[in-house]
PDB file of C-alpha atoms and ligand atoms in Angstrom:
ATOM      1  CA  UNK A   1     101.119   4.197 276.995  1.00 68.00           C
ATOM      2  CA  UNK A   2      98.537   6.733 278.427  1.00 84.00           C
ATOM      3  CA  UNK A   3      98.933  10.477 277.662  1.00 88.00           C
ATOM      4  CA  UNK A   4     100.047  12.433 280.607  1.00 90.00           C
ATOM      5  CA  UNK A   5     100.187  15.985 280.261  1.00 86.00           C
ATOM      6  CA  UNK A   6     101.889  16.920 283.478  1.00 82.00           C
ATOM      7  CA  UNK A   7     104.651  14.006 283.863  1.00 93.00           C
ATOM      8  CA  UNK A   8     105.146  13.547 280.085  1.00 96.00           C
ATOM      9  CA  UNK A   9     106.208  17.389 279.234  1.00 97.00           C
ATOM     10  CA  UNK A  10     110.056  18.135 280.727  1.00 97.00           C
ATOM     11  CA  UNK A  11     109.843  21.567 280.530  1.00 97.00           C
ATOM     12  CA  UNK A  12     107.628  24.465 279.258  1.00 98.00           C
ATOM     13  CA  UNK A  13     109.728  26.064 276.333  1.00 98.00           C
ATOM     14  CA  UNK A  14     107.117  28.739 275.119  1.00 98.00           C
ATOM     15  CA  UNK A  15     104.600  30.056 277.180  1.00 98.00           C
ATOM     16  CA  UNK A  16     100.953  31.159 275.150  1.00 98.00           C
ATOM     17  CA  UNK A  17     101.699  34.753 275.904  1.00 98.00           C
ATOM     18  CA  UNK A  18     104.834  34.316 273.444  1.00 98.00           C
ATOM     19  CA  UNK A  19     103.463  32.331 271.219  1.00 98.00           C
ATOM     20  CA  UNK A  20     100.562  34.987 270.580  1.00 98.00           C
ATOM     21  CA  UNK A  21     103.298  37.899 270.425  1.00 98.00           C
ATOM     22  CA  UNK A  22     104.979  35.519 267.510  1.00 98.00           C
ATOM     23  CA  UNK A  23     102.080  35.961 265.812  1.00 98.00           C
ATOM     24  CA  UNK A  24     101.381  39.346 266.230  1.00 98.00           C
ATOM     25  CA  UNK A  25     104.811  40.508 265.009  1.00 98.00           C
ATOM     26  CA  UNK A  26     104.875  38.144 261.776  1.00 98.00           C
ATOM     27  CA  UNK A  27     101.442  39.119 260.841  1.00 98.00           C
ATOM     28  CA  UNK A  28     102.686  43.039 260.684  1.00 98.00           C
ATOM     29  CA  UNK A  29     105.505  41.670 258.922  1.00 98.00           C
ATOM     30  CA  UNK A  30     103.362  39.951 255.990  1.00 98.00           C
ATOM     31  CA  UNK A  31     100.844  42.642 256.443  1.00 98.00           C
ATOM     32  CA  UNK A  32     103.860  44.753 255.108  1.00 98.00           C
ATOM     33  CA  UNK A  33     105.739  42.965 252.704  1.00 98.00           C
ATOM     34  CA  UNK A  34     102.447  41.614 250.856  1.00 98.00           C
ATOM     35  CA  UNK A  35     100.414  45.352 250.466  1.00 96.00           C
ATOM     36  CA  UNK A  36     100.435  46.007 246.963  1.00 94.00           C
ATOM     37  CA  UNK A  37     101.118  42.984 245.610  1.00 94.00           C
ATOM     38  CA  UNK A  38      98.395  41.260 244.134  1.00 91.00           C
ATOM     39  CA  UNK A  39      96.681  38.074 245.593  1.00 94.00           C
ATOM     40  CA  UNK A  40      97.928  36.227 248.964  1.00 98.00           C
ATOM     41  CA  UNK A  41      97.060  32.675 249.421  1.00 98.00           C
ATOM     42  CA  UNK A  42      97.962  31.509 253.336  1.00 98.00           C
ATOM     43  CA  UNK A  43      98.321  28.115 253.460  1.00 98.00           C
ATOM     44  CA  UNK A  44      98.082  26.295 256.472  1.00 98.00           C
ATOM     45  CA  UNK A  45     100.115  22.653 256.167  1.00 98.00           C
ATOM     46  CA  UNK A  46      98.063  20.663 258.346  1.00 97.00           C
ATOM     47  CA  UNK A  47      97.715  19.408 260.671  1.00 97.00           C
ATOM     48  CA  UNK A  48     100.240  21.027 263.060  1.00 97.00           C
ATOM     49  CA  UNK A  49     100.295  24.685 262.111  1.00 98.00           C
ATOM     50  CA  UNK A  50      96.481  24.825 262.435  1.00 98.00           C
ATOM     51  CA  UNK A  51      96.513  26.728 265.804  1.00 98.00           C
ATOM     52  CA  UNK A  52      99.454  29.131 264.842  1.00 98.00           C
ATOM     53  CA  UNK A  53      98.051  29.773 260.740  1.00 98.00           C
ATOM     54  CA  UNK A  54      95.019  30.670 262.881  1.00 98.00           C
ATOM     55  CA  UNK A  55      96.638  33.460 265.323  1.00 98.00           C
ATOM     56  CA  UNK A  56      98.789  34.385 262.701  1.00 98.00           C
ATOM     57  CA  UNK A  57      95.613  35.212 260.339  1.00 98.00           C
ATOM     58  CA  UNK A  58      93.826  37.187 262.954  1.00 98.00           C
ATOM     59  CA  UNK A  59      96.821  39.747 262.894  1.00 98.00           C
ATOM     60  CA  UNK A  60      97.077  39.624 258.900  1.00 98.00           C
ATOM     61  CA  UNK A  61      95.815  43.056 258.129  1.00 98.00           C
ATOM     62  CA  UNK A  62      95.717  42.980 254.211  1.00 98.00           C
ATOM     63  CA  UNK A  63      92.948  40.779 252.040  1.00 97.00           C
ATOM     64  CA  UNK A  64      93.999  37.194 251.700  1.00 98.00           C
ATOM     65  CA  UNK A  65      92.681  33.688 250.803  1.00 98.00           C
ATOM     66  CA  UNK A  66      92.988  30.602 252.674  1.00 98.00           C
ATOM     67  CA  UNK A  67      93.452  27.088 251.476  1.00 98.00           C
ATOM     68  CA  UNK A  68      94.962  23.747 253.486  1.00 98.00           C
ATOM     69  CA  UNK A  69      97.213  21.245 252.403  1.00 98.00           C
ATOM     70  CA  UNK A  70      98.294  17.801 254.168  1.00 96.00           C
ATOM     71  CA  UNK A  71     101.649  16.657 253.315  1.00 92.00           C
ATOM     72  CA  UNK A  72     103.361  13.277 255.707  1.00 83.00           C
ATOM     73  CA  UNK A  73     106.200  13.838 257.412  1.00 64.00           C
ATOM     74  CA  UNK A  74     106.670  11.823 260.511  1.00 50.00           C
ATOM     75  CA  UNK A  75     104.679   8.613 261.293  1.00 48.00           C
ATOM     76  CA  UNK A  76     104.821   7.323 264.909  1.00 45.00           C
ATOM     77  CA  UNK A  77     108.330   8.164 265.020  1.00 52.00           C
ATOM     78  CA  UNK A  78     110.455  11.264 265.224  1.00 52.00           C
ATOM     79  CA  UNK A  79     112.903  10.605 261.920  1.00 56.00           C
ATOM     80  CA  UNK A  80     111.615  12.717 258.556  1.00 57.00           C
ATOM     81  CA  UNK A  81     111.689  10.168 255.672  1.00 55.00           C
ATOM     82  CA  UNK A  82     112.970  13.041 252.709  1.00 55.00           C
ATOM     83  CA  UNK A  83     110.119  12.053 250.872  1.00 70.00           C
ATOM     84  CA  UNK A  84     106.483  13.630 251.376  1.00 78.00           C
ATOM     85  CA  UNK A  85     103.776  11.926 250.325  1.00 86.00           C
ATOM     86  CA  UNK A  86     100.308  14.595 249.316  1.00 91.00           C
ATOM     87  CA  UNK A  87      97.718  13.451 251.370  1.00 94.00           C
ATOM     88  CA  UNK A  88      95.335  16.325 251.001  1.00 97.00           C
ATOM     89  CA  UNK A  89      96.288  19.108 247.645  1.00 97.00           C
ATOM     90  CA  UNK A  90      95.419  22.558 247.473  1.00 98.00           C
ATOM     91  CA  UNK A  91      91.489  23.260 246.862  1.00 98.00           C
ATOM     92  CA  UNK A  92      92.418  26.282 244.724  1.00 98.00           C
ATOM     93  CA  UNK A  93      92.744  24.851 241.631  1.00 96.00           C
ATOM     94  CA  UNK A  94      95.166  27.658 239.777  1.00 97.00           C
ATOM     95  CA  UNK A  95      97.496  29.383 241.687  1.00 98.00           C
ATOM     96  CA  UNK A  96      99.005  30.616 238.358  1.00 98.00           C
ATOM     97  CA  UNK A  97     100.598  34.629 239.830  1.00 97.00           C
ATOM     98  CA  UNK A  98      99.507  34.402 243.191  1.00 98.00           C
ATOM     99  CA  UNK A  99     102.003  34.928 246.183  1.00 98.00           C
ATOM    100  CA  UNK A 100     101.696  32.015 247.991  1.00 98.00           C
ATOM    101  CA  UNK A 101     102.577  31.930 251.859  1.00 98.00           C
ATOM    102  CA  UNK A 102     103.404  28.467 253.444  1.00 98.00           C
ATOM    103  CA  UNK A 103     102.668  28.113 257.339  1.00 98.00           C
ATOM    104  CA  UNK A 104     104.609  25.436 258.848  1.00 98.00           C
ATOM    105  CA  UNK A 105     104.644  24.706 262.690  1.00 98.00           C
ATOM    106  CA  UNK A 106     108.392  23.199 262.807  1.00 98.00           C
ATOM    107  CA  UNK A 107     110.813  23.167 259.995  1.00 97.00           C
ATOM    108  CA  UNK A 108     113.706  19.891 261.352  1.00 95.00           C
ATOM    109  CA  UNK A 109     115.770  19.022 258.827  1.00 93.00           C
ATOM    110  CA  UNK A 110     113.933  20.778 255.839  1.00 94.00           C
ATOM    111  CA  UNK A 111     112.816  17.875 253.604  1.00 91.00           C
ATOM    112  CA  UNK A 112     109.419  18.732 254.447  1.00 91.00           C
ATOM    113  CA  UNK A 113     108.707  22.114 253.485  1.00 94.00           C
ATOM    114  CA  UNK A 114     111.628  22.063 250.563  1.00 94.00           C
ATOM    115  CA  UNK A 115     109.616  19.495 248.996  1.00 92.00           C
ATOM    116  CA  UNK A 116     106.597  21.320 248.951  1.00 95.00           C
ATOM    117  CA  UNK A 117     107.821  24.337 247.929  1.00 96.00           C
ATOM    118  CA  UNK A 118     109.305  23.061 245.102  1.00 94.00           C
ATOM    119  CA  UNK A 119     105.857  20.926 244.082  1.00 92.00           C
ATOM    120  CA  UNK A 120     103.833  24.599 244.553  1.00 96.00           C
ATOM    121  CA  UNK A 121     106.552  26.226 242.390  1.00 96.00           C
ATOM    122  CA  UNK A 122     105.673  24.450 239.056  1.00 95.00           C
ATOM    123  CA  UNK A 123     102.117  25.367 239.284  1.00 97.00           C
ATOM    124  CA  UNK A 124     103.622  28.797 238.008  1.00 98.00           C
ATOM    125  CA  UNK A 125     102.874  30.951 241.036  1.00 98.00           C
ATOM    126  CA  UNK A 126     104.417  34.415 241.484  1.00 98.00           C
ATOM    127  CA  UNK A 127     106.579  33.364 244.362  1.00 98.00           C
ATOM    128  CA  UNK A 128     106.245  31.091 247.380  1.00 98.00           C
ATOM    129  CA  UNK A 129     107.534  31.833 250.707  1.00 98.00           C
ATOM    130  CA  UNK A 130     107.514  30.150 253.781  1.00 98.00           C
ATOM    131  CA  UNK A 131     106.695  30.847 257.060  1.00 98.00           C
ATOM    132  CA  UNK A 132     107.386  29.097 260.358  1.00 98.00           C
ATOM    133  CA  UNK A 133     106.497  29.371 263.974  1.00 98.00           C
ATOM    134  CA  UNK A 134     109.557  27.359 264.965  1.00 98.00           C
ATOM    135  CA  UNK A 135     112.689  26.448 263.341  1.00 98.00           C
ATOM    136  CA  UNK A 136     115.363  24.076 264.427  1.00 98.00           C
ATOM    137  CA  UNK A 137     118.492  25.254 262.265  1.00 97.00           C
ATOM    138  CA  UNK A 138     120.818  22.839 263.777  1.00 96.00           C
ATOM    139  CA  UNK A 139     119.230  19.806 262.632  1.00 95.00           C
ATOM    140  CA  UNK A 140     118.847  20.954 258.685  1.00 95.00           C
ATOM    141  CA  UNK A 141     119.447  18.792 255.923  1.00 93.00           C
ATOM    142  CA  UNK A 142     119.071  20.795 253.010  1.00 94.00           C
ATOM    143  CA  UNK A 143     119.330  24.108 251.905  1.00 95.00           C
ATOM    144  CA  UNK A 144     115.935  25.465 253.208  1.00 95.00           C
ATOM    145  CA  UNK A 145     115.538  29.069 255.469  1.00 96.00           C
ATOM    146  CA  UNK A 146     112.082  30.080 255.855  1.00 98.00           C
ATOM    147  CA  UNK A 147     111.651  33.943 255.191  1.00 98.00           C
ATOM    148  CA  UNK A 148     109.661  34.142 258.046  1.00 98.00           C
ATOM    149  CA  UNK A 149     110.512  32.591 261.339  1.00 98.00           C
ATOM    150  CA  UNK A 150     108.858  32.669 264.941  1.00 98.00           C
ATOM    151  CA  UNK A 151     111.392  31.714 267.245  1.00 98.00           C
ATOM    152  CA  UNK A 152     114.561  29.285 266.920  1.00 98.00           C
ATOM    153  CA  UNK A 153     115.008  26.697 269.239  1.00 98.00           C
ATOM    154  CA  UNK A 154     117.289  23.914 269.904  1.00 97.00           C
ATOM    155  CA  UNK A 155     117.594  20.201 268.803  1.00 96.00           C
ATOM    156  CA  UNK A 156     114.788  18.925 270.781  1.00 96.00           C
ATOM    157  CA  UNK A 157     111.765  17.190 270.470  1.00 96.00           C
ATOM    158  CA  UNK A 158     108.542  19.697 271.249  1.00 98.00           C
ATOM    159  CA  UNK A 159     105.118  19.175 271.568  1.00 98.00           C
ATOM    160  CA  UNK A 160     101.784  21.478 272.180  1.00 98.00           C
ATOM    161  CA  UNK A 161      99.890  24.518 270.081  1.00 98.00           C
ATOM    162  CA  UNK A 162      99.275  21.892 267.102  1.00 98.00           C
ATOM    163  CA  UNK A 163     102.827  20.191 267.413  1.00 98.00           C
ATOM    164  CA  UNK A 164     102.176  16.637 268.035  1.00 97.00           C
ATOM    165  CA  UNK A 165     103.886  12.961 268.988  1.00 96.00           C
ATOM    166  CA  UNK A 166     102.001  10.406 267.455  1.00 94.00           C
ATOM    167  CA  UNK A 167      98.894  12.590 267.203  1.00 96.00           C
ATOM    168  CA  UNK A 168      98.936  13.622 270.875  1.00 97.00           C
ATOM    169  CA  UNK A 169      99.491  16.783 272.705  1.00 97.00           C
ATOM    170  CA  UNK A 170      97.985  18.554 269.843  1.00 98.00           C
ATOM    171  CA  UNK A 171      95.732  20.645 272.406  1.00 97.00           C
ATOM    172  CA  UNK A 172      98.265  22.131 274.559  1.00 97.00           C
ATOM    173  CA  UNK A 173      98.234  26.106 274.869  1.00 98.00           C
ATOM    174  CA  UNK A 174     101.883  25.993 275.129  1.00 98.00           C
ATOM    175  CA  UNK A 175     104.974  24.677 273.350  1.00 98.00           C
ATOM    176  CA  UNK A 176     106.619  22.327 275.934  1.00 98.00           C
ATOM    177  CA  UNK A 177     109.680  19.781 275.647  1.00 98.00           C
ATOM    178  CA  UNK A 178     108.773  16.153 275.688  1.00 96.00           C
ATOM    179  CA  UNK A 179     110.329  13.797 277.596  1.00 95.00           C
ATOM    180  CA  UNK A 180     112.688  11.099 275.636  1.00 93.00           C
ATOM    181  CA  UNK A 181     111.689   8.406 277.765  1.00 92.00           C
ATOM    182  CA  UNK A 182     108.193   8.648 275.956  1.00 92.00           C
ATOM    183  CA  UNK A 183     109.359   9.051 272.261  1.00 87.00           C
ATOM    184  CA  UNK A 184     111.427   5.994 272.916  1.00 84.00           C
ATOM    185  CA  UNK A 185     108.999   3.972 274.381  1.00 67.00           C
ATOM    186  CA  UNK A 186     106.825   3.987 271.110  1.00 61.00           C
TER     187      UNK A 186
HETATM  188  P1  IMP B 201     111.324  18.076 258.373  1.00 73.90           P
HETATM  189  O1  IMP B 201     110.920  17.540 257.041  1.00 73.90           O
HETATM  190  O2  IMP B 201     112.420  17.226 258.975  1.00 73.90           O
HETATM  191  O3  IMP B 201     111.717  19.529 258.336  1.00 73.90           O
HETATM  192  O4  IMP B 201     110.117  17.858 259.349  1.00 73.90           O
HETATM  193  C1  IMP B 201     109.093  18.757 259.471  1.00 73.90           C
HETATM  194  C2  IMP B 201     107.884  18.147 260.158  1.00 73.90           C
HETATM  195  O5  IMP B 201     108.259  17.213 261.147  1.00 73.90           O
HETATM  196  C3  IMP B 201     107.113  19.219 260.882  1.00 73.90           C
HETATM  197  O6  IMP B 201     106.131  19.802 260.072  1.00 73.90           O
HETATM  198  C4  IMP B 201     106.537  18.469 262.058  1.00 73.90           C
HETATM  199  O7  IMP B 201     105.288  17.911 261.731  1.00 73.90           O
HETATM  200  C5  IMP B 201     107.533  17.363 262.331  1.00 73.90           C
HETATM  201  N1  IMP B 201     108.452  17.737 263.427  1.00 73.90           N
HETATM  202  C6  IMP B 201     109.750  18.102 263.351  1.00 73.90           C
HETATM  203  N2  IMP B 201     110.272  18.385 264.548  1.00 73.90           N
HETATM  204  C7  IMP B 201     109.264  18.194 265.433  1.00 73.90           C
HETATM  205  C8  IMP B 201     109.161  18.346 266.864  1.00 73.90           C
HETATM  206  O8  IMP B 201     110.095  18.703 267.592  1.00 73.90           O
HETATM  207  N3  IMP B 201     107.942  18.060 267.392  1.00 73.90           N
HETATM  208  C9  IMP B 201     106.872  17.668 266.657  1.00 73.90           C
HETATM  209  N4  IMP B 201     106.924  17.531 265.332  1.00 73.90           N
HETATM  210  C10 IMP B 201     108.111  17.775 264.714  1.00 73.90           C
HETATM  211 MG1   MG B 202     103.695  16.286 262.759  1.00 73.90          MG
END
């Protein structure tokens, strides 16, 4: 089915004037808690907290490194699996006492980020954290509460500022609920 940004989006749940104050208020945050305390490695999980790692850097006032990682979640549906599969690793090769900071876009039920977290953990860093620019509490699985959180929404499905369905929507400047009728149609 064709991508239709105005009929396939129910409702506008966070406008890009938000979205950039989310940012601004986590960075001071990490600016804060990180000062002093050796190396910070941001890590943006790709691909859908590449717009918000990006705002969220800009307001990031202490040194820090930056390295990607690519982990699956959902395919073409909107059901996590509980396993991740690594499809892109860290470039930096030892992260041996580095404070690692995780940037997710959405964390559902958990399995996701848990999983990663847990994988980064034996590399023997000095302590990984996460932090996410949305967070669906309601839906959680496992024991998982990101240290940093943007905003908490509700159980539904949201698309836009790097959040995708089935690699589309991507591109929108604003979070926005997507219609069911177009999830289920897949
Ligand atoms: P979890 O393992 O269930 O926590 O799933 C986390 C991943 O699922 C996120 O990183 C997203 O890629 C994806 N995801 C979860 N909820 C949504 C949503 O509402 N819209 C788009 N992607 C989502
Ligand atoms: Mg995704």
């Amino acid at each position: 089915m064709a991508v239709d940004f105005e009929n396939d989006i129910e409702k506008i749940l966070i406008m890009p004037d938000e979205l950039k104050t989310l940012a601004e208020n986590l960075g001071r945050r990490i600016s804060e808690d990180y000062r002093d305390d050796g190396e910070l490695l941001v890590v943006c999980i790709l691909k859908g907290s590449l717009l918000f790692t990006a705002e969220l850097l800009k307001n990031i006032t202490i040194p820090v490194k930056l390295d990607t990682m690519c982990v699956s979640s959902y395919g073409a549906g909107t059901v996590s699996s509980g396993n991740i599969n690594i499809k892109k690793d860290l470039d930096t090769k030892q992260i041996k006492g580095m404070n690692v900071l995780l940037v997710e876009d959405i964390v559902d039920s958990g399995n996701t980020i848990k999983r990663t977290k847990e994988l980064l953990m034996e590399r023997g860093p000095k302590s990984v954290r996460v932090c996410s620019m949305l967070d669906k509490p309601e839906r959680r699985q496992v024991q998982m509460n990101p240290e940093y959180v943007g905003k908490k929404i509700p159980d539904v499905f949201v698309v836009g500022y790097g959040l995708d369905f089935d690699e589309n929507y991507r591109n929108l400047p604003y979070v926005g609920v997507l219609k069911p009728e177009v999830y289920q149609l897949v």
